[in-house]
Short mmCIF file of C-alpha atoms and ligand atoms in Angstrom, two decimals:
data_model
loop_
_atom_site.label_atom_id
_atom_site.label_comp_id
_atom_site.label_asym_id
_atom_site.label_seq_id
_atom_site.Cartn_x
_atom_site.Cartn_y
_atom_site.Cartn_z
CA MET H 1 21.93 23.28 54.17
CA LYS H 2 23.54 21.37 50.59
CA HIS H 3 21.26 21.09 47.51
CA LEU H 4 22.30 19.17 44.43
CA LEU H 5 20.77 21.19 41.11
CA SER H 6 24.29 20.75 39.35
CA PRO H 7 27.62 18.64 39.48
CA LEU H 8 29.16 21.86 40.10
CA ASP H 9 27.27 21.79 44.32
CA PHE H 10 30.06 19.00 44.81
CA THR H 11 33.75 20.19 44.38
CA VAL H 12 36.24 17.74 42.95
CA GLN H 13 37.46 16.58 47.11
CA GLU H 14 33.74 15.92 48.26
CA THR H 15 32.62 14.73 44.57
CA GLU H 16 35.86 11.59 45.20
CA GLU H 17 34.38 11.75 48.81
CA LEU H 18 30.63 11.16 47.78
CA LEU H 19 32.06 8.52 45.19
CA ASP H 20 33.81 6.48 48.23
CA LEU H 21 30.99 6.40 50.24
CA ALA H 22 28.72 5.32 47.21
CA HIS H 23 31.84 2.75 46.73
CA ASP H 24 31.60 1.77 50.33
CA ILE H 25 27.94 1.13 50.63
CA ARG H 26 28.49 -1.37 47.15
CA ILE H 27 30.94 -3.33 48.99
CA SER H 28 28.88 -3.43 52.67
CA PRO H 29 25.67 -2.47 51.55
CA ASP H 30 24.44 -4.27 54.93
CA ASN H 31 26.89 -1.90 57.07
CA TYR H 32 24.28 1.00 55.91
CA SER H 33 21.11 -0.69 56.10
CA HIS H 34 19.49 1.15 59.03
CA HIS H 35 21.83 4.86 58.26
CA CYS H 36 17.76 6.56 57.59
CA ASP H 37 15.94 4.56 59.53
CA GLY H 38 12.53 6.78 60.50
CA LYS H 39 13.96 9.38 57.50
CA LYS H 40 11.36 9.85 54.50
CA ILE H 41 12.44 11.08 50.57
CA ALA H 42 9.35 12.93 48.06
CA THR H 43 10.17 12.25 44.99
CA LEU H 44 8.33 14.55 43.12
CA PHE H 45 8.24 13.54 39.40
CA TYR H 46 7.42 15.62 36.65
CA GLU H 47 8.22 14.06 34.29
CA PRO H 48 8.42 10.24 33.13
CA SER H 49 10.82 7.89 34.36
CA THR H 50 12.36 4.38 35.78
CA ARG H 51 15.88 4.55 37.04
CA THR H 52 15.96 8.14 38.58
CA ARG H 53 12.46 7.49 40.49
CA LEU H 54 12.81 4.04 41.12
CA SER H 55 15.95 4.00 41.91
CA PHE H 56 16.41 6.95 44.85
CA GLU H 57 13.52 5.24 46.01
CA ALA H 58 15.10 2.13 46.24
CA ALA H 59 18.37 3.42 47.85
CA MET H 60 16.05 5.17 51.02
CA MET H 61 14.82 2.25 51.37
CA ASN H 62 18.24 -0.10 51.25
CA MET H 63 18.71 2.19 54.73
CA GLY H 64 15.64 1.60 56.08
CA GLY H 65 13.57 5.34 54.95
CA THR H 66 9.95 5.08 53.27
CA CYS H 67 9.15 7.52 50.34
CA LEU H 68 6.29 9.53 49.03
CA GLY H 69 5.70 11.02 46.24
CA PHE H 70 3.99 11.55 42.92
CA SER H 71 4.92 10.06 39.13
CA GLU H 72 3.17 12.17 36.72
CA ALA H 73 2.05 15.93 37.11
CA ALA H 74 -1.48 14.73 36.48
CA SER H 75 -1.67 13.12 39.60
CA SER H 76 -0.12 16.33 41.82
CA SER H 77 -2.03 19.22 42.23
CA ALA H 78 -0.33 21.22 39.65
CA THR H 79 -3.36 20.26 37.37
CA LYS H 80 -5.05 23.03 39.84
CA GLY H 81 -2.72 25.78 39.03
CA GLU H 82 0.01 24.83 42.50
CA THR H 83 3.41 26.59 41.75
CA VAL H 84 6.67 24.60 42.40
CA ALA H 85 7.27 27.22 45.56
CA ASP H 86 4.04 26.07 46.84
CA THR H 87 3.83 22.58 46.23
CA ILE H 88 8.11 22.08 47.63
CA ARG H 89 6.66 24.33 51.25
CA VAL H 90 4.42 21.71 51.75
CA VAL H 91 6.15 18.61 51.26
CA SER H 92 8.72 20.26 53.66
CA SER H 93 6.03 19.60 56.22
CA TYR H 94 6.18 15.66 54.75
CA ALA H 95 9.94 14.20 54.28
CA ASP H 96 13.32 15.09 55.12
CA ILE H 97 14.75 15.74 51.59
CA CYS H 98 13.88 15.40 48.44
CA ALA H 99 14.52 14.52 44.57
CA ILE H 100 12.03 16.64 41.72
CA ARG H 101 12.02 16.09 37.88
CA HIS H 102 10.45 18.72 35.92
CA PRO H 103 9.90 19.49 32.12
CA LYS H 104 11.31 22.62 32.59
CA GLU H 105 14.77 23.98 33.10
CA GLY H 106 15.42 25.28 36.26
CA ALA H 107 12.54 24.39 38.12
CA PRO H 108 14.46 22.54 41.13
CA ARG H 109 16.80 25.83 41.24
CA VAL H 110 13.14 27.36 42.35
CA ALA H 111 12.24 23.88 44.32
CA ALA H 112 15.56 24.90 46.43
CA ASP H 113 14.84 28.64 46.88
CA HIS H 114 11.66 27.72 48.85
CA SER H 115 12.22 24.54 50.72
CA THR H 116 13.46 24.12 54.09
CA ILE H 117 14.60 20.03 53.46
CA PRO H 118 17.48 19.35 50.89
CA ILE H 119 16.66 19.34 47.10
CA VAL H 120 17.95 16.83 44.57
CA ASN H 121 17.57 17.85 40.66
CA ALA H 122 16.58 14.64 38.54
CA GLY H 123 16.13 15.90 35.86
CA ASP H 124 15.42 19.59 34.26
CA GLY H 125 13.91 19.95 30.76
CA GLY H 126 17.34 19.59 28.25
CA HIS H 127 19.29 21.42 31.67
CA GLN H 128 20.97 19.68 33.71
CA HIS H 129 20.99 15.78 35.71
CA PRO H 130 23.75 15.41 38.08
CA THR H 131 22.76 12.11 40.08
CA GLN H 132 22.53 10.49 36.54
CA THR H 133 26.33 12.50 36.58
CA LEU H 134 27.47 10.74 39.31
CA ALA H 135 26.18 7.36 38.27
CA ASP H 136 28.79 8.16 35.23
CA ILE H 137 31.28 8.98 36.77
CA MET H 138 31.30 6.81 39.14
CA THR H 139 31.52 3.86 36.57
CA ILE H 140 33.99 5.61 34.08
CA ARG H 141 36.04 6.08 37.69
CA GLU H 142 35.47 2.18 38.47
CA LEU H 143 36.25 0.34 35.63
CA ARG H 144 39.37 2.99 34.83
CA GLY H 145 40.42 3.24 38.64
CA SER H 146 40.87 6.89 37.84
CA LEU H 147 38.76 10.06 36.52
CA ASN H 148 42.34 11.36 34.87
CA ASN H 149 43.97 10.71 31.48
CA PHE H 150 41.32 9.74 29.03
CA THR H 151 39.18 10.34 26.18
CA ILE H 152 35.89 10.51 25.91
CA GLY H 153 33.57 10.27 22.81
CA ILE H 154 29.49 11.32 23.48
CA CYS H 155 27.38 10.63 21.27
CA GLY H 156 24.29 11.75 20.31
CA ASP H 157 21.71 14.01 21.15
CA LEU H 158 24.16 16.87 22.79
CA LYS H 159 21.69 19.68 22.34
CA PHE H 160 18.83 18.47 24.01
CA GLY H 161 20.76 15.20 26.76
CA ARG H 162 21.03 16.60 29.98
CA THR H 163 23.07 14.04 30.85
CA VAL H 164 26.10 15.62 28.56
CA HIS H 165 25.72 18.62 29.70
CA SER H 166 25.98 17.67 33.27
CA LEU H 167 28.65 15.20 32.34
CA ILE H 168 31.20 17.84 30.53
CA HIS H 169 30.33 20.01 33.63
CA ALA H 170 31.54 17.36 35.95
CA LEU H 171 34.54 15.99 34.03
CA ILE H 172 36.46 18.60 32.48
CA ARG H 173 37.76 19.80 36.16
CA TYR H 174 39.87 16.25 35.93
CA GLU H 175 42.90 16.65 34.33
CA ASN H 176 43.82 15.54 30.61
CA VAL H 177 39.56 14.40 29.65
CA ARG H 178 39.74 14.50 26.23
CA PHE H 179 36.20 15.20 24.42
CA VAL H 180 35.04 13.85 21.10
CA LEU H 181 31.75 14.87 20.42
CA ILE H 182 29.84 13.44 18.20
CA SER H 183 26.41 14.44 16.80
CA PRO H 184 25.25 15.73 14.17
CA ARG H 185 25.32 19.22 12.89
CA GLU H 186 21.91 20.30 14.58
CA LEU H 187 22.15 17.67 17.53
CA ARG H 188 25.64 19.73 18.39
CA VAL H 189 26.34 20.89 22.19
CA PRO H 190 24.31 24.11 23.51
CA GLU H 191 26.69 27.62 22.38
CA TYR H 192 27.23 27.62 26.05
CA VAL H 193 27.99 24.40 26.65
CA ARG H 194 30.94 24.66 23.51
CA GLU H 195 31.82 28.40 24.46
CA ASP H 196 31.65 28.82 28.80
CA LEU H 197 32.86 25.72 29.69
CA LEU H 198 35.13 24.26 26.99
CA VAL H 199 36.52 26.68 24.73
CA ASP H 200 36.58 29.26 28.40
CA ASN H 201 38.70 26.05 30.21
CA GLY H 202 41.28 25.45 27.73
CA VAL H 203 39.45 21.77 27.19
CA ASP H 204 40.46 19.22 24.52
CA PHE H 205 38.01 18.53 22.89
CA ARG H 206 36.11 18.29 18.73
CA GLU H 207 33.23 17.98 16.90
CA VAL H 208 32.61 15.70 14.50
CA GLU H 209 29.68 13.75 12.29
CA LYS H 210 31.04 10.32 12.10
CA LEU H 211 31.03 8.04 14.90
CA GLU H 212 33.13 5.67 12.70
CA ASP H 213 35.86 7.89 12.19
CA VAL H 214 37.13 8.52 15.87
CA ILE H 215 35.55 4.91 17.76
CA ASP H 216 39.21 3.50 17.63
CA MET H 217 40.71 6.42 19.24
CA LEU H 218 38.57 6.00 22.51
CA ASP H 219 38.39 5.10 25.81
CA ILE H 220 34.67 5.36 27.08
CA LEU H 221 31.94 5.76 24.53
CA TYR H 222 28.89 7.38 26.07
CA MET H 223 25.93 7.23 23.60
CA THR H 224 22.13 9.01 24.04
CA ARG H 225 19.46 8.71 22.61
CA VAL H 226 17.16 11.05 20.58
CA GLN H 227 15.07 13.17 22.87
CA LYS H 228 11.92 13.01 21.57
CA GLU H 229 10.20 15.01 23.93
CA ARG H 230 12.52 17.91 23.43
CA PHE H 231 11.44 18.25 19.67
CA PHE H 232 9.51 20.53 18.29
CA SER H 233 8.53 19.15 14.73
CA GLU H 234 7.95 15.14 14.43
CA ASP H 235 9.38 15.08 11.47
CA GLU H 236 12.57 16.85 12.73
CA TYR H 237 13.07 14.42 15.14
CA ILE H 238 12.31 10.94 12.47
CA ARG H 239 15.35 12.14 10.80
CA MET H 240 17.62 12.18 13.52
CA LYS H 241 16.47 8.96 15.69
CA ASP H 242 18.44 6.56 13.91
CA TYR H 243 21.15 8.49 12.97
CA TYR H 244 23.74 6.62 14.83
CA ILE H 245 23.38 2.58 15.80
CA LEU H 246 26.51 1.10 17.69
CA ASN H 247 26.05 -2.13 16.44
CA LYS H 248 28.50 -5.80 17.11
CA ASP H 249 29.92 -5.00 13.90
CA LYS H 250 31.01 -1.15 14.81
CA LEU H 251 32.68 -1.99 17.99
CA GLU H 252 35.02 -4.23 16.27
CA TYR H 253 36.85 -1.40 15.46
CA ALA H 254 36.72 0.21 19.39
CA LYS H 255 40.63 -0.52 21.15
CA PRO H 256 39.53 -3.75 23.13
CA ASP H 257 39.41 -1.82 26.60
CA MET H 258 36.74 0.80 25.58
CA TYR H 259 33.55 0.75 27.23
CA VAL H 260 30.61 1.80 26.20
CA LEU H 261 28.17 3.63 28.91
CA HIS H 262 24.53 4.88 27.92
CA PRO H 263 22.41 6.68 30.75
CA LEU H 264 19.28 4.92 29.49
CA PRO H 265 16.18 4.73 28.52
CA ARG H 266 17.83 3.22 24.67
CA ASN H 267 16.05 3.63 21.66
CA ASN H 268 17.85 1.76 18.77
CA GLU H 269 21.42 3.38 19.20
CA ILE H 270 22.95 0.84 20.50
CA ALA H 271 22.14 -2.89 18.97
CA SER H 272 20.76 -5.17 21.18
CA ASP H 273 24.19 -7.28 20.17
CA VAL H 274 26.64 -5.01 21.73
CA ASP H 275 24.47 -6.30 25.34
CA ASN H 276 26.83 -9.22 26.11
CA ASP H 277 30.08 -7.56 24.96
CA PRO H 278 32.19 -7.32 27.59
CA ARG H 279 32.67 -3.40 26.47
CA ALA H 280 29.31 -2.78 27.46
CA LYS H 281 28.79 -1.19 31.27
CA TYR H 282 25.20 0.35 30.92
CA PHE H 283 23.26 -1.36 33.29
CA GLU H 284 26.37 -1.61 35.55
CA GLN H 285 25.54 1.76 35.17
CA VAL H 286 22.45 1.56 36.27
CA ASN H 287 23.24 -0.69 39.24
CA ASN H 288 26.04 2.51 40.51
CA ALA H 289 22.75 5.00 40.33
CA VAL H 290 21.23 3.18 43.29
CA TYR H 291 24.33 3.47 45.32
CA VAL H 292 25.44 6.55 44.50
CA ARG H 293 21.90 8.14 44.94
CA GLN H 294 22.33 6.41 48.95
CA SER H 295 25.64 8.50 49.41
CA VAL H 296 23.18 11.58 48.31
CA ILE H 297 20.95 11.09 50.45
CA LEU H 298 23.28 10.11 53.33
CA THR H 299 25.75 13.67 52.35
CA LEU H 300 22.74 16.01 51.89
CA LEU H 301 20.33 14.41 55.08
CA ARG H 302 23.72 14.72 57.28
CA SER H 303 24.48 18.87 55.75
CA ALA H 304 21.23 19.55 56.97
CA GLY H 305 21.53 17.90 60.37
CA THR H 306 18.96 15.83 60.31
CA LEU H 307 21.70 12.83 60.80
N1 CP F 1 18.12 7.78 33.02
C1 CP F 1 17.47 8.11 33.40
O1 CP F 1 17.58 9.56 33.91
O2 CP F 1 16.69 7.05 33.12
P1 CP F 1 15.02 7.45 33.66
O3 CP F 1 14.37 8.28 32.47
O4 CP F 1 14.72 6.25 33.41
O5 CP F 1 15.15 7.86 35.01
#
């Protein structure tokens, strides 16, 4: 039985198959409308979410299944001191698959170690968010036709942004992907990402502070929000929060086919005047996330022998 805790839990080949399935679901959704009849997904969200929780639930419902779960720790027995390990032992009796979001890094790993059903990491602290990454790379593949040979600028909070860490993990496995990491000094990628992933694997990357200096060389610009909830000091957050604002004027300097992605939610880092630019693809990303999550549910249930 497979779990999905990190993008590396699927090989490049398995990832291609998963994205192919997501693409097929996108073009022929009706063919999948009964694949999960009688199946249940538990969504255990100890941290707030709009997209991830609702799209997991929509994904299961699109295939004939049903959902149960909680959207905040306060409405669960975590408030009475129940551990993630005990919670998942219980939930394994109620559902066929579980998506869990938790503020503590590694909590989905603990859940997987005590589960008899597949576990999907729906975001753990500042660590990983693998299904967001699958939606990101599905969107890049649909737009560019390939996950090889492009330059991606990743801009904003690269220290705490778990979508950033998962995306780098995933993309370094493809050919000739060049990274431009755009952040203030204080929000650069953690050392384990820089040294263990980028340097040790001989990846072509550079770290810069100004978006304006590099925007003309990018094929993809992946904007991110400054993660207020992970800052220790309000003052520090306020100093950083509007460091980058992509607007229509700045976009003038980008290539005509440079696509703008963002995992959302956004604050001020993408002005609303960018939304109608044909290069703005963040709402397409949201759409793809449902198909990707349908594909993840099917793939993991098959691996568990439940389908
Ligand atoms: N992208 C993402 O994880 O959004 P939510 O926090 O709304 O789930």
